[in-house]
Structure formats: structure tokens, C-alpha cells
Amino acid sequence: DGLVKLVEEDRAAQEPRTIGYEIVLGTEAMKALEPYSTDTDRLLSIEPLFEDEKIMLWFHGGGWVIGNPATHRSMAGDASQQAQARVVPIDYRLTPTHPFPSQTHDTLIAYLYLVQKGFKPENITVAGDSSGAHLSLVLTHLLRHMQIATPGGLVLLSPWSDLVHTRPSMESNRLHDYLVIQPLESPLNYGRMLYAPGKPLTERMRQEMQGTLLSPINGSFDGFPPTLLQVGGGERLLDDVKELATKIKDQNPGNPEAVKLEVFVGMPHIFHILFRYRKEAQDAFESIGAFVKSL
């Protein structure tokens, strides 16, 4: 119902609502694309440079509260460098000004826009970090529900997949990770601020937050797109990511390529940005590049 309302608001608006974005290219991506275009305007337009061009659609992290394409430009650049592909981070709406499902609405628009512009779904990799990885999961579940072709693959860095339940690493890694996550009972809990900012916690809210579009770990993963999961061994979401990987694997018993889980020993949440200079981050981006190329 929330998505329908947002669509109706967009249609009724006097002026079209815009969603900001960037197109990020690493030097290796520019080299790979040089045979197809050296025109800057064309490189920076959301249109395929050739029939089967691969592209990455990136949703930034920040607890759905902060962040924009600029804050994650280095991450998008490293991914582009290794995948030798263009990366498109979008400036989706943030809570509490724009609570759920505003973010999901924007990610759906961005994905359908790429398809409308000529990119084949199988050539689109949807990627994100933390809350952005959550949105990547949610978008894929929504596309499946709408019977729309899903992306060729997912790159999920420390995805937040369960907004209600916590697992042992949430407490055991508390002193090893910088991530501050308030319990669900707190009004400052990120999940509550996403779903119903400023409203008291009720049993009905708790149940609704377990729905697939808020806690995507509870959805069906049978036939899900190939998924790369990366997580730090010292972070609070470690057990959540492990359980997500297990669920994808168990629901796709005949497909050993369904999910790939990479745990980087001792690393905290989204070390890709904080410790960009370390070998772990370099290895992580090399693996992302290899995964995208393999799709």
C-alpha cells in the first residue's frame, strides 16, 4: 500500500521528482570501454555503450539515515576499477524525513530506468553496503514478487537482513566493531527509524518489521540471482550474514554457484572504506571484480 501511495504521489506531482545519481569509472573501466566510446558525454549517460555492456547499480550504506553517492564514491570507484564496468550510485531518499518504503521505491525506479534505457537485466549487478545491501535484497524480492526480471547478480557487503532479531555476534563482537546498534526497544534503533520514526514500538510493528521488504532474510531464496556476500570477521552482523548465506545455499541445493560467502578475519563493518589501504580491502574488491566479470 505504501508503494502504491508513493507512485500516486509521483504521478500527481506538478513537476517530475528527480533522483540524483553519479556514474563512476575507474581507470581500468575506462580502458575496457575505450573501444566503444571515448566521448565523455556518452560515457556519463545511462545508456549501453554496446549490446551486452555490464553495469553495476550501487546503493550506499549509512543506516538509511545518512550518506549519498559522494560519500561512497571511493568504494564505487574501487568496484568499477576491478569489475572494469561503470557503477551507478543513486541518491535515494533517507529516513526519518522519508520513511519506508521511500527508499525501496527509489531503488525500484532506478533499476527499471536502467532496463528502460536498454540494459539487459542479466547484465545488471545490484550492489550495496550495509543498509544499501539491505535495499539490494529488498529490491530483488520485490522484483520477484512483481514478476519482473531480476538482476544478473548481487554484491552484498555486510547486508543488514533482519531488523527484528539479533544473533550472538551482535553482542560477542560488540567491542571489536565500531557499529552502534540500539536495541529494538529504543526509538533510535535504525530499523524503527526506517519503518516508523518517532512511533512507539508495538507488537504489530514488531510483526510487520519481520516482513520480507523490511527483514529480507525471511523471504524465499529459491532461484535467487547469484550472490556474493562479504563480511568482516570482527563485526556485529557476522552471524546475520552467515545465516543469510546458509539460507540461500540450502534453498538452492542444485546450484553450487548460488552464493559465495567471504569472511575477512578481524575486519569491522564495511572495512572496504575504513581500511581501504589494507590488503583485506584490496582482496575484497578484486573478488567483487572477478564475481561481476563471471556473471
PDB file of C-alpha atoms in Angstrom:
ATOM      1  CA  ASP A   1       0.000   0.000   0.000  1.00  0.00           C
ATOM      2  CA  GLY A   2       2.851   2.368   0.811  1.00  0.00           C
ATOM      3  CA  LEU A   3       4.453   1.842  -2.586  1.00  0.00           C
ATOM      4  CA  VAL A   4       1.154   2.414  -4.363  1.00  0.00           C
ATOM      5  CA  LYS A   5       0.695   5.676  -2.460  1.00  0.00           C
ATOM      6  CA  LEU A   6       4.169   6.889  -3.402  1.00  0.00           C
ATOM      7  CA  VAL A   7       3.570   6.082  -7.076  1.00  0.00           C
ATOM      8  CA  GLU A   8       0.296   8.012  -6.992  1.00  0.00           C
ATOM      9  CA  GLU A   9       2.050  10.990  -5.392  1.00  0.00           C
ATOM     10  CA  ASP A  10       4.682  10.988  -8.129  1.00  0.00           C
ATOM     11  CA  ARG A  11       2.033  10.862 -10.838  1.00  0.00           C
ATOM     12  CA  ALA A  12       0.063  13.710  -9.260  1.00  0.00           C
ATOM     13  CA  ALA A  13       3.100  15.988  -8.841  1.00  0.00           C
ATOM     14  CA  GLN A  14       3.237  19.156 -10.935  1.00  0.00           C
ATOM     15  CA  GLU A  15       6.905  18.578 -11.740  1.00  0.00           C
ATOM     16  CA  PRO A  16       8.660  15.221 -12.117  1.00  0.00           C
ATOM     17  CA  ARG A  17      10.515  14.139  -8.983  1.00  0.00           C
ATOM     18  CA  THR A  18      14.186  13.506  -9.672  1.00  0.00           C
ATOM     19  CA  ILE A  19      16.616  11.001  -8.180  1.00  0.00           C
ATOM     20  CA  GLY A  20      20.244  12.084  -8.188  1.00  0.00           C
ATOM     21  CA  TYR A  21      22.985   9.715  -9.313  1.00  0.00           C
ATOM     22  CA  GLU A  22      26.597   9.550 -10.384  1.00  0.00           C
ATOM     23  CA  ILE A  23      28.371   7.461 -12.978  1.00  0.00           C
ATOM     24  CA  VAL A  24      31.718   6.302 -11.639  1.00  0.00           C
ATOM     25  CA  LEU A  25      34.510   4.890 -13.790  1.00  0.00           C
ATOM     26  CA  GLY A  26      37.852   3.567 -12.624  1.00  0.00           C
ATOM     27  CA  THR A  27      40.771   3.911 -14.989  1.00  0.00           C
ATOM     28  CA  GLU A  28      40.601   0.204 -15.863  1.00  0.00           C
ATOM     29  CA  ALA A  29      36.915   0.589 -16.698  1.00  0.00           C
ATOM     30  CA  MET A  30      37.746   3.495 -18.986  1.00  0.00           C
ATOM     31  CA  LYS A  31      40.383   1.378 -20.741  1.00  0.00           C
ATOM     32  CA  ALA A  32      37.955  -1.506 -21.176  1.00  0.00           C
ATOM     33  CA  LEU A  33      35.267   0.791 -22.575  1.00  0.00           C
ATOM     34  CA  GLU A  34      37.594   2.801 -24.831  1.00  0.00           C
ATOM     35  CA  PRO A  35      36.920   0.615 -27.906  1.00  0.00           C
ATOM     36  CA  TYR A  36      33.247   1.534 -27.620  1.00  0.00           C
ATOM     37  CA  SER A  37      33.428   5.196 -26.723  1.00  0.00           C
ATOM     38  CA  THR A  38      35.874   7.988 -25.968  1.00  0.00           C
ATOM     39  CA  ASP A  39      33.080  10.558 -25.803  1.00  0.00           C
ATOM     40  CA  THR A  40      32.776  11.826 -22.237  1.00  0.00           C
ATOM     41  CA  ASP A  41      29.108  12.740 -22.566  1.00  0.00           C
ATOM     42  CA  ARG A  42      28.281   9.252 -23.793  1.00  0.00           C
ATOM     43  CA  LEU A  43      30.349   7.608 -21.075  1.00  0.00           C
ATOM     44  CA  LEU A  44      28.424   9.604 -18.481  1.00  0.00           C
ATOM     45  CA  SER A  45      24.989   8.846 -19.904  1.00  0.00           C
ATOM     46  CA  ILE A  46      22.883   5.956 -18.675  1.00  0.00           C
ATOM     47  CA  GLU A  47      22.742   4.134 -21.978  1.00  0.00           C
ATOM     48  CA  PRO A  48      24.533   0.945 -23.047  1.00  0.00           C
ATOM     49  CA  LEU A  49      27.729   1.597 -24.958  1.00  0.00           C
ATOM     50  CA  PHE A  50      27.341  -1.799 -26.625  1.00  0.00           C
ATOM     51  CA  GLU A  51      24.707  -4.516 -26.629  1.00  0.00           C
ATOM     52  CA  ASP A  52      25.863  -6.602 -23.665  1.00  0.00           C
ATOM     53  CA  GLU A  53      27.534  -3.969 -21.515  1.00  0.00           C
ATOM     54  CA  LYS A  54      27.619  -4.878 -17.833  1.00  0.00           C
ATOM     55  CA  ILE A  55      26.826  -2.198 -15.286  1.00  0.00           C
ATOM     56  CA  MET A  56      26.623  -2.011 -11.504  1.00  0.00           C
ATOM     57  CA  LEU A  57      23.758  -0.281  -9.691  1.00  0.00           C
ATOM     58  CA  TRP A  58      25.017   0.735  -6.225  1.00  0.00           C
ATOM     59  CA  PHE A  59      23.017   1.563  -3.090  1.00  0.00           C
ATOM     60  CA  HIS A  60      25.125   3.265  -0.423  1.00  0.00           C
ATOM     61  CA  GLY A  61      25.063   2.475   3.278  1.00  0.00           C
ATOM     62  CA  GLY A  62      24.509   4.777   6.224  1.00  0.00           C
ATOM     63  CA  GLY A  63      21.682   3.225   8.208  1.00  0.00           C
ATOM     64  CA  TRP A  64      19.096   4.647   5.759  1.00  0.00           C
ATOM     65  CA  VAL A  65      19.721   7.937   7.611  1.00  0.00           C
ATOM     66  CA  ILE A  66      22.896   9.394   6.107  1.00  0.00           C
ATOM     67  CA  GLY A  67      25.033   9.043   3.001  1.00  0.00           C
ATOM     68  CA  ASN A  68      24.896   9.844  -0.690  1.00  0.00           C
ATOM     69  CA  PRO A  69      26.820   8.898  -3.834  1.00  0.00           C
ATOM     70  CA  ALA A  70      29.656  11.277  -2.890  1.00  0.00           C
ATOM     71  CA  THR A  71      30.273   9.642   0.497  1.00  0.00           C
ATOM     72  CA  HIS A  72      30.749   6.272  -1.197  1.00  0.00           C
ATOM     73  CA  ARG A  73      32.465   7.447  -4.364  1.00  0.00           C
ATOM     74  CA  SER A  74      35.777   5.799  -3.479  1.00  0.00           C
ATOM     75  CA  MET A  75      34.004   2.480  -2.885  1.00  0.00           C
ATOM     76  CA  ALA A  76      32.174   2.720  -6.201  1.00  0.00           C
ATOM     77  CA  GLY A  77      35.452   3.661  -7.882  1.00  0.00           C
ATOM     78  CA  ASP A  78      37.277   0.645  -6.494  1.00  0.00           C
ATOM     79  CA  ALA A  79      34.439  -1.630  -7.607  1.00  0.00           C
ATOM     80  CA  SER A  80      34.497  -0.083 -11.084  1.00  0.00           C
ATOM     81  CA  GLN A  81      38.261  -0.448 -11.283  1.00  0.00           C
ATOM     82  CA  GLN A  82      38.174  -4.161 -10.553  1.00  0.00           C
ATOM     83  CA  ALA A  83      34.984  -5.033 -12.465  1.00  0.00           C
ATOM     84  CA  GLN A  84      36.031  -2.867 -15.419  1.00  0.00           C
ATOM     85  CA  ALA A  85      32.472  -1.615 -15.588  1.00  0.00           C
ATOM     86  CA  ARG A  86      30.542   1.562 -14.955  1.00  0.00           C
ATOM     87  CA  VAL A  87      28.991   1.936 -11.500  1.00  0.00           C
ATOM     88  CA  VAL A  88      25.844   3.971 -10.840  1.00  0.00           C
ATOM     89  CA  PRO A  89      25.303   5.001  -7.202  1.00  0.00           C
ATOM     90  CA  ILE A  90      21.923   6.664  -6.627  1.00  0.00           C
ATOM     91  CA  ASP A  91      20.859   9.296  -4.121  1.00  0.00           C
ATOM     92  CA  TYR A  92      17.798   7.548  -2.690  1.00  0.00           C
ATOM     93  CA  ARG A  93      15.553   9.217  -0.111  1.00  0.00           C
ATOM     94  CA  LEU A  94      16.569   8.971   3.536  1.00  0.00           C
ATOM     95  CA  THR A  95      14.631   8.440   6.724  1.00  0.00           C
ATOM     96  CA  PRO A  96      13.286   9.925   9.012  1.00  0.00           C
ATOM     97  CA  THR A  97      12.231  12.605   6.530  1.00  0.00           C
ATOM     98  CA  HIS A  98      11.229   9.891   4.076  1.00  0.00           C
ATOM     99  CA  PRO A  99      10.491   6.622   5.908  1.00  0.00           C
ATOM    100  CA  PHE A 100       9.873   3.195   4.395  1.00  0.00           C
ATOM    101  CA  PRO A 101       9.095   2.424   1.607  1.00  0.00           C
ATOM    102  CA  SER A 102      10.535   5.586   0.029  1.00  0.00           C
ATOM    103  CA  GLN A 103      13.987   4.041  -0.321  1.00  0.00           C
ATOM    104  CA  THR A 104      12.623   0.866  -1.907  1.00  0.00           C
ATOM    105  CA  HIS A 105      10.539   2.959  -4.288  1.00  0.00           C
ATOM    106  CA  ASP A 106      13.660   4.820  -5.443  1.00  0.00           C
ATOM    107  CA  THR A 107      15.697   1.651  -5.931  1.00  0.00           C
ATOM    108  CA  LEU A 108      12.888   0.144  -7.997  1.00  0.00           C
ATOM    109  CA  ILE A 109      12.706   3.265 -10.178  1.00  0.00           C
ATOM    110  CA  ALA A 110      16.495   3.231 -10.680  1.00  0.00           C
ATOM    111  CA  TYR A 111      16.559  -0.433 -11.697  1.00  0.00           C
ATOM    112  CA  LEU A 112      13.627  -0.088 -14.096  1.00  0.00           C
ATOM    113  CA  TYR A 113      15.231   3.045 -15.558  1.00  0.00           C
ATOM    114  CA  LEU A 114      18.384   1.103 -16.442  1.00  0.00           C
ATOM    115  CA  VAL A 115      16.245  -1.567 -18.102  1.00  0.00           C
ATOM    116  CA  GLN A 116      14.221   1.072 -19.931  1.00  0.00           C
ATOM    117  CA  LYS A 117      17.451   2.603 -21.214  1.00  0.00           C
ATOM    118  CA  GLY A 118      18.445  -0.704 -22.781  1.00  0.00           C
ATOM    119  CA  PHE A 119      20.499  -2.570 -20.179  1.00  0.00           C
ATOM    120  CA  LYS A 120      19.569  -6.233 -20.022  1.00  0.00           C
ATOM    121  CA  PRO A 121      18.618  -7.399 -16.507  1.00  0.00           C
ATOM    122  CA  GLU A 122      21.170 -10.205 -16.699  1.00  0.00           C
ATOM    123  CA  ASN A 123      23.894  -7.587 -17.294  1.00  0.00           C
ATOM    124  CA  ILE A 124      22.959  -5.512 -14.246  1.00  0.00           C
ATOM    125  CA  THR A 125      24.663  -6.254 -10.929  1.00  0.00           C
ATOM    126  CA  VAL A 126      22.859  -4.748  -7.966  1.00  0.00           C
ATOM    127  CA  ALA A 127      25.295  -3.942  -5.173  1.00  0.00           C
ATOM    128  CA  GLY A 128      25.288  -2.224  -1.819  1.00  0.00           C
ATOM    129  CA  ASP A 129      26.929  -1.951   1.558  1.00  0.00           C
ATOM    130  CA  SER A 130      25.205  -2.362   4.937  1.00  0.00           C
ATOM    131  CA  SER A 131      21.784  -0.697   4.675  1.00  0.00           C
ATOM    132  CA  GLY A 132      22.388  -0.354   0.935  1.00  0.00           C
ATOM    133  CA  ALA A 133      22.916  -4.118   0.751  1.00  0.00           C
ATOM    134  CA  HIS A 134      19.613  -4.463   2.636  1.00  0.00           C
ATOM    135  CA  LEU A 135      17.935  -2.407  -0.087  1.00  0.00           C
ATOM    136  CA  SER A 136      19.549  -4.616  -2.746  1.00  0.00           C
ATOM    137  CA  LEU A 137      17.993  -7.697  -1.146  1.00  0.00           C
ATOM    138  CA  VAL A 138      14.630  -5.988  -0.737  1.00  0.00           C
ATOM    139  CA  LEU A 139      14.604  -4.811  -4.356  1.00  0.00           C
ATOM    140  CA  THR A 140      15.303  -8.337  -5.612  1.00  0.00           C
ATOM    141  CA  HIS A 141      12.494  -9.798  -3.516  1.00  0.00           C
ATOM    142  CA  LEU A 142      10.159  -7.074  -4.803  1.00  0.00           C
ATOM    143  CA  LEU A 143      11.091  -7.710  -8.442  1.00  0.00           C
ATOM    144  CA  ARG A 144      10.376 -11.412  -7.993  1.00  0.00           C
ATOM    145  CA  HIS A 145       7.012 -10.616  -6.421  1.00  0.00           C
ATOM    146  CA  MET A 146       6.177  -8.304  -9.346  1.00  0.00           C
ATOM    147  CA  GLN A 147       7.368 -10.961 -11.819  1.00  0.00           C
ATOM    148  CA  ILE A 148       9.970  -8.601 -13.268  1.00  0.00           C
ATOM    149  CA  ALA A 149      13.306  -9.978 -14.477  1.00  0.00           C
ATOM    150  CA  THR A 150      15.846  -9.875 -11.662  1.00  0.00           C
ATOM    151  CA  PRO A 151      19.456  -8.665 -11.946  1.00  0.00           C
ATOM    152  CA  GLY A 152      22.235 -10.938 -13.096  1.00  0.00           C
ATOM    153  CA  GLY A 153      23.821 -10.958  -9.667  1.00  0.00           C
ATOM    154  CA  LEU A 154      24.063  -9.312  -6.256  1.00  0.00           C
ATOM    155  CA  VAL A 155      27.111  -7.971  -4.433  1.00  0.00           C
ATOM    156  CA  LEU A 156      26.232  -7.547  -0.757  1.00  0.00           C
ATOM    157  CA  LEU A 157      28.735  -6.082   1.678  1.00  0.00           C
ATOM    158  CA  SER A 158      27.707  -6.728   5.293  1.00  0.00           C
ATOM    159  CA  PRO A 159      23.994  -6.728   4.467  1.00  0.00           C
ATOM    160  CA  TRP A 160      21.516  -5.813   7.157  1.00  0.00           C
ATOM    161  CA  SER A 161      18.962  -8.544   6.546  1.00  0.00           C
ATOM    162  CA  ASP A 162      17.000  -8.857   9.820  1.00  0.00           C
ATOM    163  CA  LEU A 163      15.678  -5.724  11.503  1.00  0.00           C
ATOM    164  CA  VAL A 164      13.988  -7.511  14.411  1.00  0.00           C
ATOM    165  CA  HIS A 165      16.119 -10.389  15.653  1.00  0.00           C
ATOM    166  CA  THR A 166      19.741 -10.307  16.752  1.00  0.00           C
ATOM    167  CA  ARG A 167      22.264 -13.135  16.717  1.00  0.00           C
ATOM    168  CA  PRO A 168      25.198 -13.953  19.028  1.00  0.00           C
ATOM    169  CA  SER A 169      27.834 -11.903  17.158  1.00  0.00           C
ATOM    170  CA  MET A 170      25.788  -8.758  17.800  1.00  0.00           C
ATOM    171  CA  GLU A 171      26.994  -8.970  21.400  1.00  0.00           C
ATOM    172  CA  SER A 172      30.179 -11.068  21.139  1.00  0.00           C
ATOM    173  CA  ASN A 173      31.729  -8.663  18.589  1.00  0.00           C
ATOM    174  CA  ARG A 174      30.444  -5.528  20.292  1.00  0.00           C
ATOM    175  CA  LEU A 175      33.913  -4.461  21.452  1.00  0.00           C
ATOM    176  CA  HIS A 176      35.567  -5.313  18.129  1.00  0.00           C
ATOM    177  CA  ASP A 177      33.259  -3.288  15.888  1.00  0.00           C
ATOM    178  CA  TYR A 178      32.541   0.438  15.722  1.00  0.00           C
ATOM    179  CA  LEU A 179      28.929  -0.169  14.674  1.00  0.00           C
ATOM    180  CA  VAL A 180      26.461   1.138  17.241  1.00  0.00           C
ATOM    181  CA  ILE A 181      23.087  -0.587  17.022  1.00  0.00           C
ATOM    182  CA  GLN A 182      20.433   0.320  19.555  1.00  0.00           C
ATOM    183  CA  PRO A 183      18.061  -2.472  20.669  1.00  0.00           C
ATOM    184  CA  LEU A 184      14.653  -2.629  19.017  1.00  0.00           C
ATOM    185  CA  GLU A 185      13.105  -1.168  22.159  1.00  0.00           C
ATOM    186  CA  SER A 186      14.973   2.108  21.594  1.00  0.00           C
ATOM    187  CA  PRO A 187      13.424   4.841  19.402  1.00  0.00           C
ATOM    188  CA  LEU A 188      16.936   5.314  17.950  1.00  0.00           C
ATOM    189  CA  ASN A 189      17.031   1.775  16.555  1.00  0.00           C
ATOM    190  CA  TYR A 190      17.833   2.056  12.840  1.00  0.00           C
ATOM    191  CA  GLY A 191      15.101  -0.376  11.828  1.00  0.00           C
ATOM    192  CA  ARG A 192      12.452   1.539  13.720  1.00  0.00           C
ATOM    193  CA  MET A 193      13.689   4.833  12.277  1.00  0.00           C
ATOM    194  CA  LEU A 194      13.394   3.309   8.817  1.00  0.00           C
ATOM    195  CA  TYR A 195       9.923   1.881   9.272  1.00  0.00           C
ATOM    196  CA  ALA A 196       8.095   4.153  11.722  1.00  0.00           C
ATOM    197  CA  PRO A 197      10.274   7.006  13.012  1.00  0.00           C
ATOM    198  CA  GLY A 198       9.046   8.562  16.241  1.00  0.00           C
ATOM    199  CA  LYS A 199       6.318   5.986  16.823  1.00  0.00           C
ATOM    200  CA  PRO A 200       6.180   3.723  19.901  1.00  0.00           C
ATOM    201  CA  LEU A 201       7.062   0.073  19.470  1.00  0.00           C
ATOM    202  CA  THR A 202       4.025  -2.200  19.370  1.00  0.00           C
ATOM    203  CA  GLU A 203       3.644  -5.911  18.831  1.00  0.00           C
ATOM    204  CA  ARG A 204       2.037  -5.204  15.475  1.00  0.00           C
ATOM    205  CA  MET A 205       5.032  -3.091  14.430  1.00  0.00           C
ATOM    206  CA  ARG A 206       7.370  -5.872  15.505  1.00  0.00           C
ATOM    207  CA  GLN A 207       5.441  -8.362  13.364  1.00  0.00           C
ATOM    208  CA  GLU A 208       5.308  -6.038  10.357  1.00  0.00           C
ATOM    209  CA  MET A 209       9.067  -5.433  10.555  1.00  0.00           C
ATOM    210  CA  GLN A 210       9.587  -9.162  10.035  1.00  0.00           C
ATOM    211  CA  GLY A 211       8.056  -8.886   6.554  1.00  0.00           C
ATOM    212  CA  THR A 212      10.265  -9.587   3.538  1.00  0.00           C
ATOM    213  CA  LEU A 213      10.513  -5.932   2.456  1.00  0.00           C
ATOM    214  CA  LEU A 214      11.942  -4.972   5.856  1.00  0.00           C
ATOM    215  CA  SER A 215      13.697  -8.148   7.006  1.00  0.00           C
ATOM    216  CA  PRO A 216      14.600  -9.763   3.670  1.00  0.00           C
ATOM    217  CA  ILE A 217      16.218 -12.785   5.329  1.00  0.00           C
ATOM    218  CA  ASN A 218      12.648 -14.022   5.878  1.00  0.00           C
ATOM    219  CA  GLY A 219      11.897 -14.193   2.149  1.00  0.00           C
ATOM    220  CA  SER A 220      12.268 -17.061  -0.306  1.00  0.00           C
ATOM    221  CA  PHE A 221      15.649 -17.523  -1.980  1.00  0.00           C
ATOM    222  CA  ASP A 222      14.786 -20.414  -4.278  1.00  0.00           C
ATOM    223  CA  GLY A 223      16.118 -19.396  -7.704  1.00  0.00           C
ATOM    224  CA  PHE A 224      17.665 -16.188  -6.338  1.00  0.00           C
ATOM    225  CA  PRO A 225      20.319 -14.468  -8.503  1.00  0.00           C
ATOM    226  CA  PRO A 226      23.960 -15.469  -7.837  1.00  0.00           C
ATOM    227  CA  THR A 227      25.052 -13.627  -4.715  1.00  0.00           C
ATOM    228  CA  LEU A 228      28.441 -12.559  -3.358  1.00  0.00           C
ATOM    229  CA  LEU A 229      28.458 -11.902   0.385  1.00  0.00           C
ATOM    230  CA  GLN A 230      31.369 -10.191   2.131  1.00  0.00           C
ATOM    231  CA  VAL A 231      31.596  -9.574   5.866  1.00  0.00           C
ATOM    232  CA  GLY A 232      34.228  -8.727   8.466  1.00  0.00           C
ATOM    233  CA  GLY A 233      35.118 -11.461  10.935  1.00  0.00           C
ATOM    234  CA  GLY A 234      35.032  -8.949  13.781  1.00  0.00           C
ATOM    235  CA  GLU A 235      31.752  -7.248  13.047  1.00  0.00           C
ATOM    236  CA  ARG A 236      28.448  -7.404  14.845  1.00  0.00           C
ATOM    237  CA  LEU A 237      26.470  -8.529  11.798  1.00  0.00           C
ATOM    238  CA  LEU A 238      28.730 -11.542  11.178  1.00  0.00           C
ATOM    239  CA  ASP A 239      26.197 -14.182  12.273  1.00  0.00           C
ATOM    240  CA  ASP A 240      23.388 -12.475  10.348  1.00  0.00           C
ATOM    241  CA  VAL A 241      25.409 -12.660   7.128  1.00  0.00           C
ATOM    242  CA  LYS A 242      26.393 -16.274   7.778  1.00  0.00           C
ATOM    243  CA  GLU A 243      22.766 -17.257   8.315  1.00  0.00           C
ATOM    244  CA  LEU A 244      21.750 -15.452   5.139  1.00  0.00           C
ATOM    245  CA  ALA A 245      24.401 -17.371   3.191  1.00  0.00           C
ATOM    246  CA  THR A 246      23.213 -20.664   4.686  1.00  0.00           C
ATOM    247  CA  LYS A 247      19.619 -19.912   3.776  1.00  0.00           C
ATOM    248  CA  ILE A 248      20.476 -19.103   0.140  1.00  0.00           C
ATOM    249  CA  LYS A 249      22.634 -22.228  -0.118  1.00  0.00           C
ATOM    250  CA  ASP A 250      20.044 -24.536   1.445  1.00  0.00           C
ATOM    251  CA  GLN A 251      17.251 -23.277  -0.809  1.00  0.00           C
ATOM    252  CA  ASN A 252      19.337 -23.832  -3.946  1.00  0.00           C
ATOM    253  CA  PRO A 253      20.764 -27.334  -3.381  1.00  0.00           C
ATOM    254  CA  GLY A 254      21.397 -27.974  -7.054  1.00  0.00           C
ATOM    255  CA  ASN A 255      23.312 -24.762  -7.646  1.00  0.00           C
ATOM    256  CA  PRO A 256      26.751 -24.517  -6.021  1.00  0.00           C
ATOM    257  CA  GLU A 257      27.155 -21.041  -7.548  1.00  0.00           C
ATOM    258  CA  ALA A 258      24.085 -19.645  -5.799  1.00  0.00           C
ATOM    259  CA  VAL A 259      26.036 -17.901  -3.058  1.00  0.00           C
ATOM    260  CA  LYS A 260      29.647 -17.150  -2.216  1.00  0.00           C
ATOM    261  CA  LEU A 261      30.492 -16.085   1.341  1.00  0.00           C
ATOM    262  CA  GLU A 262      33.778 -14.336   2.134  1.00  0.00           C
ATOM    263  CA  VAL A 263      34.709 -13.609   5.763  1.00  0.00           C
ATOM    264  CA  PHE A 264      37.669 -11.284   6.293  1.00  0.00           C
ATOM    265  CA  VAL A 265      39.330 -12.159   9.589  1.00  0.00           C
ATOM    266  CA  GLY A 266      39.356  -9.428  12.219  1.00  0.00           C
ATOM    267  CA  MET A 267      37.798  -6.790   9.971  1.00  0.00           C
ATOM    268  CA  PRO A 268      34.997  -4.495  11.219  1.00  0.00           C
ATOM    269  CA  HIS A 269      31.810  -3.404   9.495  1.00  0.00           C
ATOM    270  CA  ILE A 270      32.398  -2.127   5.925  1.00  0.00           C
ATOM    271  CA  PHE A 271      36.183  -2.215   6.212  1.00  0.00           C
ATOM    272  CA  HIS A 272      36.182  -1.570   2.461  1.00  0.00           C
ATOM    273  CA  ILE A 273      36.014   2.178   3.174  1.00  0.00           C
ATOM    274  CA  LEU A 274      37.611   2.485   6.616  1.00  0.00           C
ATOM    275  CA  PHE A 275      40.653   0.379   5.785  1.00  0.00           C
ATOM    276  CA  ARG A 276      40.836   0.895   2.060  1.00  0.00           C
ATOM    277  CA  TYR A 277      44.652   0.775   2.215  1.00  0.00           C
ATOM    278  CA  ARG A 278      44.767  -2.717   3.742  1.00  0.00           C
ATOM    279  CA  LYS A 279      45.235  -5.922   1.783  1.00  0.00           C
ATOM    280  CA  GLU A 280      41.877  -7.211   3.023  1.00  0.00           C
ATOM    281  CA  ALA A 281      40.072  -4.355   1.289  1.00  0.00           C
ATOM    282  CA  GLN A 282      42.109  -4.798  -1.870  1.00  0.00           C
ATOM    283  CA  ASP A 283      41.369  -8.528  -1.894  1.00  0.00           C
ATOM    284  CA  ALA A 284      37.676  -7.816  -1.328  1.00  0.00           C
ATOM    285  CA  PHE A 285      37.421  -5.513  -4.335  1.00  0.00           C
ATOM    286  CA  GLU A 286      39.393  -7.929  -6.518  1.00  0.00           C
ATOM    287  CA  SER A 287      36.874 -10.612  -5.603  1.00  0.00           C
ATOM    288  CA  ILE A 288      33.991  -8.249  -6.418  1.00  0.00           C
ATOM    289  CA  GLY A 289      35.510  -7.573  -9.817  1.00  0.00           C
ATOM    290  CA  ALA A 290      36.015 -11.256 -10.564  1.00  0.00           C
ATOM    291  CA  PHE A 291      32.449 -12.028  -9.493  1.00  0.00           C
ATOM    292  CA  VAL A 292      30.918  -9.354 -11.728  1.00  0.00           C
ATOM    293  CA  LYS A 293      33.001 -10.492 -14.698  1.00  0.00           C
ATOM    294  CA  SER A 294      31.879 -14.085 -14.172  1.00  0.00           C
ATOM    295  CA  LEU A 295      28.164 -13.301 -14.423  1.00  0.00           C
TER     296      LEU A 295
END
